[in-house]
Short mmCIF file of C-alpha atoms in Angstrom, two decimals:
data_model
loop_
_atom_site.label_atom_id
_atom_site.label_comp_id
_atom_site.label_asym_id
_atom_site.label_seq_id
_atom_site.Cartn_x
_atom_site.Cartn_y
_atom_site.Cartn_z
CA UNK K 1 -15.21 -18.70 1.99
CA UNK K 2 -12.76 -16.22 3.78
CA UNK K 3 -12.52 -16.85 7.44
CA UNK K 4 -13.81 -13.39 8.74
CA UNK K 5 -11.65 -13.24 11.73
CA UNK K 6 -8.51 -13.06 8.89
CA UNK K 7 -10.41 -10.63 7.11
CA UNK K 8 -10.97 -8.30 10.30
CA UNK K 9 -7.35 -8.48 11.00
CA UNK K 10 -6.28 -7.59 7.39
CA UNK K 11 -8.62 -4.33 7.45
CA UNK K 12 -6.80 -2.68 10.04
CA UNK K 13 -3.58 -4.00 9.12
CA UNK K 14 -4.22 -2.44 5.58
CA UNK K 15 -5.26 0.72 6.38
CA UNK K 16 -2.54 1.19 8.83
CA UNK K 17 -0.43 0.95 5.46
CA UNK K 18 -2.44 2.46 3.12
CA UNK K 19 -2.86 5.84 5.28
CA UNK K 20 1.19 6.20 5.05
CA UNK K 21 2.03 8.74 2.92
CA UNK K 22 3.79 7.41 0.16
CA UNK K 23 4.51 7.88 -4.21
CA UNK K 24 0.36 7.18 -5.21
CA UNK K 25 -1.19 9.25 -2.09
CA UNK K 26 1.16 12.16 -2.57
CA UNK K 27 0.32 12.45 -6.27
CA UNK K 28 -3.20 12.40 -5.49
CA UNK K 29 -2.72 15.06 -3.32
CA UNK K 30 -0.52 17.22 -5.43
CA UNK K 31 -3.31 16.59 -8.87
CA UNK K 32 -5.94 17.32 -6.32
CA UNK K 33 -4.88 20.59 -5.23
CA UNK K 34 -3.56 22.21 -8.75
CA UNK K 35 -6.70 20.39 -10.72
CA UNK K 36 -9.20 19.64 -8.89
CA UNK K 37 -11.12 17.24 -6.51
CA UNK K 38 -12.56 15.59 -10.28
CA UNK K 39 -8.59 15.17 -11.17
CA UNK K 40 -7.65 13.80 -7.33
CA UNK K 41 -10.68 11.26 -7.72
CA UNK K 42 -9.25 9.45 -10.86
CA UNK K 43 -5.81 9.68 -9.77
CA UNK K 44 -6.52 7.72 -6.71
CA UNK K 45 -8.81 5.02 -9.29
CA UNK K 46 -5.51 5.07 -10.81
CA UNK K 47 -3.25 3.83 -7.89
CA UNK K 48 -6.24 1.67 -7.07
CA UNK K 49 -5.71 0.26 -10.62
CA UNK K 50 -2.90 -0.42 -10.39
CA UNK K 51 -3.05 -2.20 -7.15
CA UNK K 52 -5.12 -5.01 -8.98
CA UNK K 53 -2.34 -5.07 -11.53
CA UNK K 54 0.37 -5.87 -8.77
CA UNK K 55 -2.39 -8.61 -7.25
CA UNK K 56 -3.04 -9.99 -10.42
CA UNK K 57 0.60 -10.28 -10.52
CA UNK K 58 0.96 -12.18 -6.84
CA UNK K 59 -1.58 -14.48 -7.81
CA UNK K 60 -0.12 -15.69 -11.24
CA UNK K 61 3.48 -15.69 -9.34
CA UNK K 62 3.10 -16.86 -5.88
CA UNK K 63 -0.35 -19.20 -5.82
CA UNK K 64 1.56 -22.59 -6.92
CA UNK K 65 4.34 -21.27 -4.83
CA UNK K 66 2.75 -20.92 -1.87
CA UNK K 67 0.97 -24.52 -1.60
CA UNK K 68 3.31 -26.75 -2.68
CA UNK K 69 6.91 -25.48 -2.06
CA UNK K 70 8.04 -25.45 1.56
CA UNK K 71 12.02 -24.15 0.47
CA UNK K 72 10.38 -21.60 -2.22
CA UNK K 73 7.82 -20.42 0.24
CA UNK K 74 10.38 -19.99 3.01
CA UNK K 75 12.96 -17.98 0.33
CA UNK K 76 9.61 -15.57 -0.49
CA UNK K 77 8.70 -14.70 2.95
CA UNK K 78 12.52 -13.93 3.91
CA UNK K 79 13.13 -11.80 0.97
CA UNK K 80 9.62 -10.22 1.48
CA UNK K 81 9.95 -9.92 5.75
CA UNK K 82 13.84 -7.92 4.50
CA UNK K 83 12.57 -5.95 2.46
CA UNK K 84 9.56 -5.01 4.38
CA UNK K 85 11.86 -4.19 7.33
CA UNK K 86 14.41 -2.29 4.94
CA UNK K 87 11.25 -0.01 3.72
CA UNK K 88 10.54 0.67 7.62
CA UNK K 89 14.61 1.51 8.07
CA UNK K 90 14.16 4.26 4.97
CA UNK K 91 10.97 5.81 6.35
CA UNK K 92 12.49 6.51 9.57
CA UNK K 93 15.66 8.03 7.47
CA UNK K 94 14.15 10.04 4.93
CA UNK K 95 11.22 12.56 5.47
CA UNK K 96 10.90 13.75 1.69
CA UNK K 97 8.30 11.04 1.05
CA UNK K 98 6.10 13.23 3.80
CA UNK K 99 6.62 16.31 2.06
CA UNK K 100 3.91 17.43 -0.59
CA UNK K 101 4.76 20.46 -3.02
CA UNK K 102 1.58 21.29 -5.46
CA UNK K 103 2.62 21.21 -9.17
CA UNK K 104 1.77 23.26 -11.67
CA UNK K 105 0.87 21.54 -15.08
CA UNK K 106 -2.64 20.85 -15.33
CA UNK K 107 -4.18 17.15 -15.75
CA UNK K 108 -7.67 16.08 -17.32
CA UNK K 109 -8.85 13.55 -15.23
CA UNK K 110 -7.78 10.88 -17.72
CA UNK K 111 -4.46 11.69 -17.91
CA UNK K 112 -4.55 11.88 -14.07
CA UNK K 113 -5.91 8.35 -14.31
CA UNK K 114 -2.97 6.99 -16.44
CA UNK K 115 -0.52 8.93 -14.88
CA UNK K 116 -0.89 7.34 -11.36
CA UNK K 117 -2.04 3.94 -12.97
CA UNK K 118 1.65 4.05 -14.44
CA UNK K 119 3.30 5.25 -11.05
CA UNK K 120 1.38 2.43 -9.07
CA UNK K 121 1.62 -0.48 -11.53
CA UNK K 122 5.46 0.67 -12.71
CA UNK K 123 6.85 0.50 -8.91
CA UNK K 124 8.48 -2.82 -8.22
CA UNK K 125 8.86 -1.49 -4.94
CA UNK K 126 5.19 -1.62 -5.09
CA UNK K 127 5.40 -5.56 -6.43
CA UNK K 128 7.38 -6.54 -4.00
CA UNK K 129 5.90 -5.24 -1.30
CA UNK K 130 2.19 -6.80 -2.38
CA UNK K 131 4.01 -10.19 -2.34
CA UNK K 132 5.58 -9.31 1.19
CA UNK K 133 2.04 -8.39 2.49
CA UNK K 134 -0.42 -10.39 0.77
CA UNK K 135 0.73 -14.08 2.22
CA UNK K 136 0.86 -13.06 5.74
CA UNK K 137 -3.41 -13.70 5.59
CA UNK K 138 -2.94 -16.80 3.40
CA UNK K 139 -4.35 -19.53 4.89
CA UNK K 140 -3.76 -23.61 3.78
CA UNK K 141 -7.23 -24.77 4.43
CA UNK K 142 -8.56 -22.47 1.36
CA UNK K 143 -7.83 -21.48 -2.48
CA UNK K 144 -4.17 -19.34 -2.16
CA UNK K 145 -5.35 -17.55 -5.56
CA UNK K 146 -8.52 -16.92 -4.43
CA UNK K 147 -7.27 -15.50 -1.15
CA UNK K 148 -4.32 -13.23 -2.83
CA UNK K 149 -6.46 -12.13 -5.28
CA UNK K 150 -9.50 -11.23 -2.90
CA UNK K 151 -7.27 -9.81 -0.27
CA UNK K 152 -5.56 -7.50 -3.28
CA UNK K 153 -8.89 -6.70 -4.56
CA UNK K 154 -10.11 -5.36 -0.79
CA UNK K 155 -6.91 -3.27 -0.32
CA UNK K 156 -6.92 -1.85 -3.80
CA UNK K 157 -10.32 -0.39 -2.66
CA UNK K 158 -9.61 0.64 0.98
CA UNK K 159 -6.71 2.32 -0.90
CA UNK K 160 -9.07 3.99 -3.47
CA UNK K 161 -11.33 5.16 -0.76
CA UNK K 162 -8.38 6.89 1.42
CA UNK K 163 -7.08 8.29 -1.31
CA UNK K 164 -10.44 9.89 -2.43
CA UNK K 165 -11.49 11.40 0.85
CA UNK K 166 -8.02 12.67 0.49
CA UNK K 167 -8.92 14.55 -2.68
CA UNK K 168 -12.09 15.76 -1.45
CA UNK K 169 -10.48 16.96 1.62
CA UNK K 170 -6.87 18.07 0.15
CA UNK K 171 -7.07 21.65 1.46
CA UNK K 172 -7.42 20.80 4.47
CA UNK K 173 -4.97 17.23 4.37
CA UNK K 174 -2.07 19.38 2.92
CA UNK K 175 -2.19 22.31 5.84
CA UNK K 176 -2.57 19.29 8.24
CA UNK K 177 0.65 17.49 7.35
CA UNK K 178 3.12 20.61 5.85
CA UNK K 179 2.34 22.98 7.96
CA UNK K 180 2.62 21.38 11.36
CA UNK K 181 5.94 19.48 12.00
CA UNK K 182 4.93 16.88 14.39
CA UNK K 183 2.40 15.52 12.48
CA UNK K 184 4.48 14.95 9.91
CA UNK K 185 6.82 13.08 12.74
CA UNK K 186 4.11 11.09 13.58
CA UNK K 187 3.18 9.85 10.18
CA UNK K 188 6.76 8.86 9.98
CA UNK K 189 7.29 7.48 12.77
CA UNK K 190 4.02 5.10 12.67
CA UNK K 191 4.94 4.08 8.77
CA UNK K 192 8.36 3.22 9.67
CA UNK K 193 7.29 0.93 12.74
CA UNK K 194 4.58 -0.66 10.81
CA UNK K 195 6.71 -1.90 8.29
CA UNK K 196 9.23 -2.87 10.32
CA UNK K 197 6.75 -4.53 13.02
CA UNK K 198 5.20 -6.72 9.71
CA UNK K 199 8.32 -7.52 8.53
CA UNK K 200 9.56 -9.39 12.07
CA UNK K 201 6.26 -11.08 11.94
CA UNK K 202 6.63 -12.43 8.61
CA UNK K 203 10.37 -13.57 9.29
CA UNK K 204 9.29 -15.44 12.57
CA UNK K 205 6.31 -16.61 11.04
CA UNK K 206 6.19 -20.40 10.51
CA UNK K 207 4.76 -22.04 7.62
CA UNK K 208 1.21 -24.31 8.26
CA UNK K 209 0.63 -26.82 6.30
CA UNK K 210 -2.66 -28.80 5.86
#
C-alpha cells in the first residue's frame, strides 16, 4: 500500500504541473473551440493516453534501476533534476507555449483522440520529464513498479480531468488567458518556478536505501 501522506503531496505537486499550459492542454483547447466540447473531451483522453504510455515506459526502464543501482540512480536523477530545471529556464524565456490560436480544420472526435495520443506519447520531452518527476515519490520500503506505475496512472487522470473541464469551459479559458496579459504572466511565471523549484529538489535529494 501507498503511504497516503506521499500520495497527498504528489496531488498538489501534480496539478501544479499539469495546470501549466503546455503542447497536450493547448491542443485541447484549440480542438475544443473549432470542434467542439465532444472533440476537446477525447483530445484530452488522448494526452491522458498517452501519459500511461510514457509510465508504462518509466516502469519497464527505471524499476530495476531504481532499487538496485546507487551510481545509475544518482546519473537518472541528475540528468532528470537538469533537465527539469532547463524546462523551467525556457518557460520563463519563451511565452509562445501560453499563446492559443483556434485552428481551422475540423476533427471527429477520434481523430482528435489519436491526434493528441500521438503528440503526448511522441514527446520525449514528455518521457523524460515522467522519469524526472515520477521518482521524486518513490519510496524503498515498497514495490518501485508498482509506485511509478500507480503514481503515472493518478496523474494521467488528474491530467485528463483538467484538461476536460478545460474543454467544457474553453470559451471562457481562452478569453481568460489571451485576452488579459498578466494572466498569461502569471501562468508563466508559476510554470517556470515549479520546474525549476522540482528540479533543485531532485538534485539535492539524497538517495534512501532500505
Amino acid at each position: 500500500m501507498l503511504d497516503i501522506n506521499i500520495i497527498l503531496a504528489f496531488i498538489p505537486a501534480a496539478l501544479v504541473l499539469i495546470i501549466s499550459p503546455g503542447p497536450d492542454s493547448i491542443y485541447t483547447l484549440t480542438r475544443s473551440i473549432s470542434d467542439g466540447r465532444t472533440v476537446g473531451v477525447t483530445a484530452a483522453l488522448g494526452s491522458s493516453t498517452g501519459s500511461i504510455v510514457h509510465t508504462t515506459a518509466a516502469v519497464l526502464g527505471l524499476s530495476a534501476v531504481l532499487k538496485t543501482s546507487a551510481v545509475a540512480y544518482t546519473i537518472v536523477k541528475l540528468v532528470g533534476a537538469a533537465y527539469l530545471v532547463y524546462l523551467g529556464v525556457q518557460t520563463f524565456r519563451s511565452s509562445e507555449e501560453f499563446e492559443i490560436t483556434p485552428e481551422s480544420t475540423s476533427f471527429t472526435p477520434t481523430e482528435s483522440f489519436k491526434s493528441a495520443l500521438m503528440i503526448n506519447a511522441l514527446n520525449p520531452k514528455v518521457a523524460v520529464f515522467f522519469l524526472a518527476f515520477l521518482p521524486q515519490f518513490v519510496q524503498p520500503s515498497g514495490s518501485t513498479a508498482v509506485q511509478l506505475f500507480t503514481f503515472g496512472v493518478l496523474f494521467a487522470t488528474l491530467g485528463f480531468c483538467y484538461q476536460a473541464l478545460l474543454a467544457v469551459f474553453s470559451a471562457r479559458a481562452r478569453r481568460a488567458i489571451t485576452e488579459r496579459e498578466l494572466v498569461q504572466t502569471i501562468l508563466q511565471t508559476v510554470s517556470g518556478s515549479v520546474l525549476i523549484g522540482f528540479g533543485l529538489k531532485l538534485a539535492l535529494e539524497r538517495r534512501v536505501t532500505s
